[in-house]
Tab-separated table of C-alpha atoms in Angstrom:
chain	number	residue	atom	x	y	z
A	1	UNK	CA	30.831	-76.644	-23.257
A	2	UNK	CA	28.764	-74.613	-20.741
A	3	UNK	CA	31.065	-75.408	-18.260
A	4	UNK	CA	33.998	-74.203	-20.170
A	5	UNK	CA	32.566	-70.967	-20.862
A	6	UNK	CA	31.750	-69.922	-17.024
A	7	UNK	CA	35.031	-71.114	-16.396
A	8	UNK	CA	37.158	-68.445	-18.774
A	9	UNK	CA	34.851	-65.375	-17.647
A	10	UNK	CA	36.941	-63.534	-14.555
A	11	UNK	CA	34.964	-63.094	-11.302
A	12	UNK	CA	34.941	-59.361	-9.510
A	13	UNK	CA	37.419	-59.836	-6.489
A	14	UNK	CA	37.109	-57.096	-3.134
A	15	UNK	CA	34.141	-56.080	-1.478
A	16	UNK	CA	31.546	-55.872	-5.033
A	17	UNK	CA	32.149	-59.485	-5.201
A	18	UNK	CA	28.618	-60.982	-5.326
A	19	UNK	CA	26.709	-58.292	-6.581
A	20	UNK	CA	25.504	-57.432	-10.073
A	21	UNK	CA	27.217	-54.677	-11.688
A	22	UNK	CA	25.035	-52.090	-14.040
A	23	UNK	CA	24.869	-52.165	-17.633
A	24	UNK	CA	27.424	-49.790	-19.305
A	25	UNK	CA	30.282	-49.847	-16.806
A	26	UNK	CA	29.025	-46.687	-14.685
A	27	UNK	CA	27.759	-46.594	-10.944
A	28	UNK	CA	24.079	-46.189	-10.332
A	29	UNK	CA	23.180	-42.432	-9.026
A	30	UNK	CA	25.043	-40.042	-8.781
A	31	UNK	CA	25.058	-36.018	-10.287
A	32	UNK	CA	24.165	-36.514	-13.611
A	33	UNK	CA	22.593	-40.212	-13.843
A	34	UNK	CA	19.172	-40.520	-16.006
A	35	UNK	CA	17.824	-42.021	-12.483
A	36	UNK	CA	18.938	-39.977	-9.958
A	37	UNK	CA	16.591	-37.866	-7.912
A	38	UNK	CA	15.709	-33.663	-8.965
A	39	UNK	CA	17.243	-32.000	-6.307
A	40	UNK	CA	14.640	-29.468	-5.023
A	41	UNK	CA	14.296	-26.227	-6.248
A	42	UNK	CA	14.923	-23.173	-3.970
A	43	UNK	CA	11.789	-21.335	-2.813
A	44	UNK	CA	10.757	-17.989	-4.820
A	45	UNK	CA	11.702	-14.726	-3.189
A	46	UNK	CA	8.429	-13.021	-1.804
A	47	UNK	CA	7.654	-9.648	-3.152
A	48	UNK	CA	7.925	-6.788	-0.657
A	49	UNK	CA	4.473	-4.952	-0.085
A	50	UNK	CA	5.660	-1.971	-2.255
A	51	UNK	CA	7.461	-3.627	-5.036
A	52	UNK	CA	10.866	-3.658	-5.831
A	53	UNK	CA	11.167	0.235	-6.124
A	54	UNK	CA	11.179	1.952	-2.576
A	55	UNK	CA	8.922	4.794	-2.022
A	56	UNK	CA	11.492	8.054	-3.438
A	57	UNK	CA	9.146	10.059	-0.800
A	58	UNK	CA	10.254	8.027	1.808
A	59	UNK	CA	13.687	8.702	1.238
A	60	UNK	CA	13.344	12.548	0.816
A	61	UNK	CA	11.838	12.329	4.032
A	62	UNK	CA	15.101	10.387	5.671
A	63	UNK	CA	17.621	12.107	3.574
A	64	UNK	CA	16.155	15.721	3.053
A	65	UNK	CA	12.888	16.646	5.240
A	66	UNK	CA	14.472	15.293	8.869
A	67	UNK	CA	17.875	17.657	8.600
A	68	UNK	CA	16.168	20.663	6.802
A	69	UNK	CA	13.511	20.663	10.244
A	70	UNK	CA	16.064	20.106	12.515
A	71	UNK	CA	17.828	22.817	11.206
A	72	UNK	CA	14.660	25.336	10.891
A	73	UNK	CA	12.690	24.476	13.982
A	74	UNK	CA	15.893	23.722	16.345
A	75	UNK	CA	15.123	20.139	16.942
A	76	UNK	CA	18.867	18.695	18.619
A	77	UNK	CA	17.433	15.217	18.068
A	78	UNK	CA	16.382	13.187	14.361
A	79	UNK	CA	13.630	11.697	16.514
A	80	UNK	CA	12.195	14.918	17.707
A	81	UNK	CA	10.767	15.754	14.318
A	82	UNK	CA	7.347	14.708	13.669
A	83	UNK	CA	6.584	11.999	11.350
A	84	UNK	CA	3.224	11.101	8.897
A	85	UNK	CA	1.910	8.107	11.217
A	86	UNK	CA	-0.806	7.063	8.843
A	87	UNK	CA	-3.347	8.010	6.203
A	88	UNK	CA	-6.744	7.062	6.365
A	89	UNK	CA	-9.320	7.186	3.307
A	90	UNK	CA	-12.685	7.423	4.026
A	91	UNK	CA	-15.658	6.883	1.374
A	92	UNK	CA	-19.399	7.610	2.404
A	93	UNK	CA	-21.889	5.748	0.372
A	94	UNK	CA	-25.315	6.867	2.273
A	95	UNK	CA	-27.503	4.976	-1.235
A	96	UNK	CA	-25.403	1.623	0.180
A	97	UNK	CA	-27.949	0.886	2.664
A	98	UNK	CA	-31.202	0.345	-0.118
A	99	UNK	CA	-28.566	-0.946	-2.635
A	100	UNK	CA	-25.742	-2.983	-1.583
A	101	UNK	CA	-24.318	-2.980	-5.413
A	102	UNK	CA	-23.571	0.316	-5.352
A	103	UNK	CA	-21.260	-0.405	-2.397
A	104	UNK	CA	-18.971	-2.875	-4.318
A	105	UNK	CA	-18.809	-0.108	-6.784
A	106	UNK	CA	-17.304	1.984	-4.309
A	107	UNK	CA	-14.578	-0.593	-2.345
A	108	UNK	CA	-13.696	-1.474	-5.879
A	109	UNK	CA	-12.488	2.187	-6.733
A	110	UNK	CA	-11.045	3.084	-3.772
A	111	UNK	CA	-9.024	-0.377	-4.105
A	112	UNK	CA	-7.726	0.191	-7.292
A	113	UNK	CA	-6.842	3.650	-5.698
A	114	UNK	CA	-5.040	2.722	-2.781
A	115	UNK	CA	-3.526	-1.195	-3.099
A	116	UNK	CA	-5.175	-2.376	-0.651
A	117	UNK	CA	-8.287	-3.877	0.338
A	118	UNK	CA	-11.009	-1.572	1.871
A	119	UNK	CA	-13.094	-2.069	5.389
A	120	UNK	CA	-16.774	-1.586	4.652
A	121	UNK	CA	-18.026	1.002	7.721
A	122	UNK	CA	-21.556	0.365	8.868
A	123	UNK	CA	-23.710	2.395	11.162
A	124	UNK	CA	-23.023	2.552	14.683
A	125	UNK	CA	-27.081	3.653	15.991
A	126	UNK	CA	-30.485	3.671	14.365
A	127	UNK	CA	-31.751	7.353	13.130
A	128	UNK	CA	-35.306	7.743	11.958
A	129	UNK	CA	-34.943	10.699	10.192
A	130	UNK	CA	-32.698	9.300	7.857
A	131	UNK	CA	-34.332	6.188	7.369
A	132	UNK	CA	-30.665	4.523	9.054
A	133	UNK	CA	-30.522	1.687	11.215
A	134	UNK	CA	-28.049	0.072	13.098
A	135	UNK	CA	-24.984	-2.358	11.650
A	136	UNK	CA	-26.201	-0.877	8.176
A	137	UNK	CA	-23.123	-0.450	5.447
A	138	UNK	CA	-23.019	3.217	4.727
A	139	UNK	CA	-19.153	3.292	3.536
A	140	UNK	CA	-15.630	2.046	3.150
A	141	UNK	CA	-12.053	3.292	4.286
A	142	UNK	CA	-8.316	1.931	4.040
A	143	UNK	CA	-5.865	2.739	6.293
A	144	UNK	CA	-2.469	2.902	4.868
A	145	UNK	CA	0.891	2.597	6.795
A	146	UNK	CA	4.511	2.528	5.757
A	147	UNK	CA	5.757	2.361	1.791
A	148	UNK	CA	1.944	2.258	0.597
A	149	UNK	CA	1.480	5.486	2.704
A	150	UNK	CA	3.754	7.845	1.241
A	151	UNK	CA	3.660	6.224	-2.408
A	152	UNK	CA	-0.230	7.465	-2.026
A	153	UNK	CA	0.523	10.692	-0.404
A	154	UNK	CA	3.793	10.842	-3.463
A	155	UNK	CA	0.415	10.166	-6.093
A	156	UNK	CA	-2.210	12.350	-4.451
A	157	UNK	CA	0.586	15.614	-4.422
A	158	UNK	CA	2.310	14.899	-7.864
A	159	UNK	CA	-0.335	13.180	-9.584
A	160	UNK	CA	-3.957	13.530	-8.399
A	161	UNK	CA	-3.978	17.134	-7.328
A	162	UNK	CA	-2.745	18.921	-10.501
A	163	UNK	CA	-5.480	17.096	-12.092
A	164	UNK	CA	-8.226	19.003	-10.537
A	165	UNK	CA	-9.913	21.491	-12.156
A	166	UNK	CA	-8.731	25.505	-11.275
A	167	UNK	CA	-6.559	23.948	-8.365
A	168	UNK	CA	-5.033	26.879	-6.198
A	169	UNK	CA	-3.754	24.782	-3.339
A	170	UNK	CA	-5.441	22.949	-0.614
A	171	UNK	CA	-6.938	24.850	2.970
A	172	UNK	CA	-4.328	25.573	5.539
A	173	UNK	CA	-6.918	26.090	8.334
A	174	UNK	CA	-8.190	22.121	7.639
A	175	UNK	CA	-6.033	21.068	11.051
A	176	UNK	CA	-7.869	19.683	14.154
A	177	UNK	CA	-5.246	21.595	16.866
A	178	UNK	CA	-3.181	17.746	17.337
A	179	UNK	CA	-1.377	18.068	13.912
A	180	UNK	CA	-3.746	16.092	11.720
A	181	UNK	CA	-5.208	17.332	8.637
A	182	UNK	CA	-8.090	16.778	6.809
A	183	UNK	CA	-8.588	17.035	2.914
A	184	UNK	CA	-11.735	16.532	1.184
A	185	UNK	CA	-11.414	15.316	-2.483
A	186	UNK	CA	-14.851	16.170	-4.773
A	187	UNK	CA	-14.035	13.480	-7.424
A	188	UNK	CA	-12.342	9.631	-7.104
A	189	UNK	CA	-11.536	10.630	-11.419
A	190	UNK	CA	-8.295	12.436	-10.647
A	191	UNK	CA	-6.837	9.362	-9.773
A	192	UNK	CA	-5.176	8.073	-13.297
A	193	UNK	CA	-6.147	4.615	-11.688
A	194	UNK	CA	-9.315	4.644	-12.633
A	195	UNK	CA	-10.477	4.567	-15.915
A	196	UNK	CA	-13.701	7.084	-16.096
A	197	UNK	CA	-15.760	4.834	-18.557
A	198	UNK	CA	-16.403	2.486	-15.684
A	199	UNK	CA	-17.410	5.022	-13.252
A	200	UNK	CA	-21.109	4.062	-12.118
A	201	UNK	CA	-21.110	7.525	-10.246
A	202	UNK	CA	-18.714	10.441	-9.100
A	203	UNK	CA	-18.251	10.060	-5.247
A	204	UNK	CA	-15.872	11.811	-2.926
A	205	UNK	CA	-13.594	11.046	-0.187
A	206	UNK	CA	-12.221	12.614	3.134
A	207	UNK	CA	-8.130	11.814	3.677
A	208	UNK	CA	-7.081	12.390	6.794
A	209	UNK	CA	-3.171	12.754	7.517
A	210	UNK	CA	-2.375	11.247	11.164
A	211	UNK	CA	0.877	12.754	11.761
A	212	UNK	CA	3.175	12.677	15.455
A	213	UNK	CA	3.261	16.777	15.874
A	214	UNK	CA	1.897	18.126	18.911
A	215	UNK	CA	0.970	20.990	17.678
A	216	UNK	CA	-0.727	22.017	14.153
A	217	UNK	CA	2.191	24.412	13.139
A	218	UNK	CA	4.735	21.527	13.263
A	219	UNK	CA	2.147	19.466	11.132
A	220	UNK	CA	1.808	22.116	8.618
A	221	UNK	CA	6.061	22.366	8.159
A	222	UNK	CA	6.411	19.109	7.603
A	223	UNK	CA	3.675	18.804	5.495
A	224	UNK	CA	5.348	21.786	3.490
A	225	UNK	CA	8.686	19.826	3.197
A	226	UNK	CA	6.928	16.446	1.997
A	227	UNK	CA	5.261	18.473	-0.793
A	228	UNK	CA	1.404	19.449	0.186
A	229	UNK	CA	0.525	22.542	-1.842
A	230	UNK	CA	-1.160	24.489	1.028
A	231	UNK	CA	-2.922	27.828	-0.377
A	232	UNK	CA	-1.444	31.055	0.677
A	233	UNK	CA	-4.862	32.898	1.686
């Protein structure tokens, strides 16, 4: 009876002749099967250093401040104006060197302030009349480059500024003679980046504006166009 029973059920003819055949009727694998492997999942798009939203100060500059100095100082050339190379924040903390809390007070504000990360600045020779000696942390600074540059400088002139109190500009006379400019800020506060509750203590902060003009005049125009409030007097 066995017998009989192998005998009526058909064998698979052609080349899957031999081999078992999966439950169901439908191939093994494939798009779609409960067993086939997760195809891997494309890699996440890295965020730019800025965020999605270009610096608008960085396009005024392309679109509006290049032609409007070529047209007032003569310039037959886009890459003849001058351009902001670079801003550098500097933060003394001279009570660092008996307490190095106080320093991690400071690199935290002027990190929330800038983006980025500060460089803690130590003395570069012993001086006994201050009590200093050498390789002792006395500061911090960031140097800024690119989109976080002018999204600062966009903050300090629209934002920051405004904010302090009986503001009538900033010095014009503040140039070194190479077309960098220095501006010394009393308070890190005007900054809406940090909140004034956590404020261990009101410290200042020098910024200095690295810029390509050769001369201070050409520094102070494009300045002008990129939106520095320079006092009349």
């Amino acid at each position: 009876m066995a017998d009989t029973k192998k005998a009526d059920k058909p064998q698979p003819k052609g080349p899957q002749a031999g081999k078992p055949q999966p439950a169901g009727g439908k191939p093994k694998g494939g798009k779609g099967a409960p067993g086939a492997p997760a195809e891997p999942a494309a890699p996440a798009k890295r965020a730019s250093v800025s965020g999605d939203v270009p610096p608008r100060l960085r396009d005024r500059f392309r679109t509006g401040v290049i032609p409007a100095l070529m047209k007032e100082r003569g310039y037959t050339n886009p890459f003849q104006v001058p351009r902001l190379e670079k801003i550098v924040i500097n933060m003394g903390v001279g009570e660092g060197k008996e307490n190095a809390k106080v320093l991690d007070f400071a690199t935290a504000d002027l990190a929330t302030i800038t983006g980025q990360k500060p460089v803690v600045t130590r003395a570069k020779k012993s001086i006994a009349n201050f009590k200093l000696r050498e390789n002792v942390p006395i500061g911090c600074k960031v140097t800024l480059r690119g989109p976080r540059m002018y999204e600062f400088l966009d903050r300090l002139v629209n934002v920051a500024l405004p904010r302090v109190r009986d503001f009538k500009g900033v010095p014009p006379k503040a140039f070194d003679g190479r077309g960098n400019y220095a501006l010394g800020l009393k308070e890190q506060v005007i900054f809406p980046e940090i909140t004034y509750d956590k404020v261990d203590k009101l410290r200042g902060m020098d910024v200095i504006m690295v810029t390509t003009a050769g001369t201070d005049e050409e520094a102070r125009a494009l300045l002008t166009h990129l939106g520095v409030p320079f006092r009349e007097s």
